[in-house]
CSV table of C-alpha atoms in Angstrom, one decimal:
chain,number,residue,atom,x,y,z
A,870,UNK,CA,-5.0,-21.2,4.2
A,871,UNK,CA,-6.6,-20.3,7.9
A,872,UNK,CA,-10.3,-20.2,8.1
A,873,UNK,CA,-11.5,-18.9,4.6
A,874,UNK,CA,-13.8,-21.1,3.0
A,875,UNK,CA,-16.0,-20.4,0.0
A,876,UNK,CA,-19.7,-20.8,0.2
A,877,UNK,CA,-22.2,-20.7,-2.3
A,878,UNK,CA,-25.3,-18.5,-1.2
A,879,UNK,CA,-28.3,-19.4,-4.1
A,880,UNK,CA,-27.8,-18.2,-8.1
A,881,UNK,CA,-24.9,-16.2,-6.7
A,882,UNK,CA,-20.9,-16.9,-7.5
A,883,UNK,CA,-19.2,-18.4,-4.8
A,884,UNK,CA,-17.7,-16.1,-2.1
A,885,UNK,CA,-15.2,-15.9,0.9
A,886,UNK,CA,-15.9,-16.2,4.4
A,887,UNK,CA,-13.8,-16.2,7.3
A,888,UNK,CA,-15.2,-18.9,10.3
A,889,UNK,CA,-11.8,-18.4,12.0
A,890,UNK,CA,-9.1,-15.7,12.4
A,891,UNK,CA,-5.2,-16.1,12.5
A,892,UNK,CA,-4.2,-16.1,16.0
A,893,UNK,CA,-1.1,-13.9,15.8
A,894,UNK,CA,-0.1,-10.5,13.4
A,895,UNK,CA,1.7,-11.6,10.6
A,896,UNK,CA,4.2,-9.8,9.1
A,897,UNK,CA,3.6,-6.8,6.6
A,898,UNK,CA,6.4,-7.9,3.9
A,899,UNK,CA,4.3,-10.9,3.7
A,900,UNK,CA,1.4,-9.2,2.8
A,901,UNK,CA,0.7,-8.1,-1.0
A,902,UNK,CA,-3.2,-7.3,-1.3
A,903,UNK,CA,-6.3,-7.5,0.9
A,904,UNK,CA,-10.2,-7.8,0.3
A,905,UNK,CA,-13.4,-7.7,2.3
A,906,UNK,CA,-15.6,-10.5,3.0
A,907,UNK,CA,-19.1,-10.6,1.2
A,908,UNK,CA,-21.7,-9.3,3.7
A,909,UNK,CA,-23.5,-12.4,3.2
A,910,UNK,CA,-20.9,-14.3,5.0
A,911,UNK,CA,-21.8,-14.5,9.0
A,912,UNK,CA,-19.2,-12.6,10.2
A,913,UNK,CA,-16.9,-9.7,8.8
A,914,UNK,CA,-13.7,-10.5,7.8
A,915,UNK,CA,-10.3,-9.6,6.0
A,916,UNK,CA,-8.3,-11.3,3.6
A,917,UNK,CA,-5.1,-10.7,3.4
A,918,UNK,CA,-3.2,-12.1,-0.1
A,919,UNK,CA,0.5,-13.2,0.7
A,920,UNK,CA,3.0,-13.0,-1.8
A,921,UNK,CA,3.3,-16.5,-1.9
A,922,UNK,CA,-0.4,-16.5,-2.8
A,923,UNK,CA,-2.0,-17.9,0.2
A,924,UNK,CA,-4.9,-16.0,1.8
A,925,UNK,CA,-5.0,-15.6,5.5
A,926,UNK,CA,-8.7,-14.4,7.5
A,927,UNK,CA,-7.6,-11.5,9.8
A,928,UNK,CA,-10.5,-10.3,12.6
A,929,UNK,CA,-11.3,-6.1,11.1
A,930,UNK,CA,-11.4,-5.1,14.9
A,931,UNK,CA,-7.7,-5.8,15.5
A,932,UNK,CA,-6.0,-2.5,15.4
A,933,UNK,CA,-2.9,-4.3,13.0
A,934,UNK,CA,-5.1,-5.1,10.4
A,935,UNK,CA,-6.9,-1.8,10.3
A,936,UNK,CA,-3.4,-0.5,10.0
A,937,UNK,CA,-2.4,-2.8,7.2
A,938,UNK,CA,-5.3,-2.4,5.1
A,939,UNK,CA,-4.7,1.6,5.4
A,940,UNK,CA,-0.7,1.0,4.3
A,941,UNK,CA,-2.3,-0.9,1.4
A,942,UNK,CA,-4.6,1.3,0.3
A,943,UNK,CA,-2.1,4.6,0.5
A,944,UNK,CA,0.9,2.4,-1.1
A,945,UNK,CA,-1.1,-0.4,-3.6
């Protein structure tokens, strides 16, 4: 797992946040599902779900991702 962490903010459920992004595109067949990060974290963030289950933090303004979550969405 790169740079989610969940944080507790008050009464609320625990939530993701990314504090760091992976560093290089990974590959599509790898990737299974996505979700955003809570607006409560402190910066935006997307996590993508492998199929091995891990969960990587991907930056939103890198045009890949925006890419990947759009294949995801069309093709679930």
């Amino acid at each position: 797992m790169l740079g989610v962490e969940t944080c507790s903010f008050g009464a609320n459920t625990p939530t993701d946040c990314c504090f760091s992004f992976v560093s290089r595109q990974i590959p599509r067949k790898f990737v299974d599902d996505y979700y955003e990060t809570s607006s409560q974290c402190s910066q935006p963030g997307i996590i993508f779900k492998t199929k091995r289950g891990r969960q990587v933090c991907a930056d939103p303004s890198e045009d890949w991702v925006q890419e990947y979550i759009t294949d995801l969405e069309l093709n679930p």
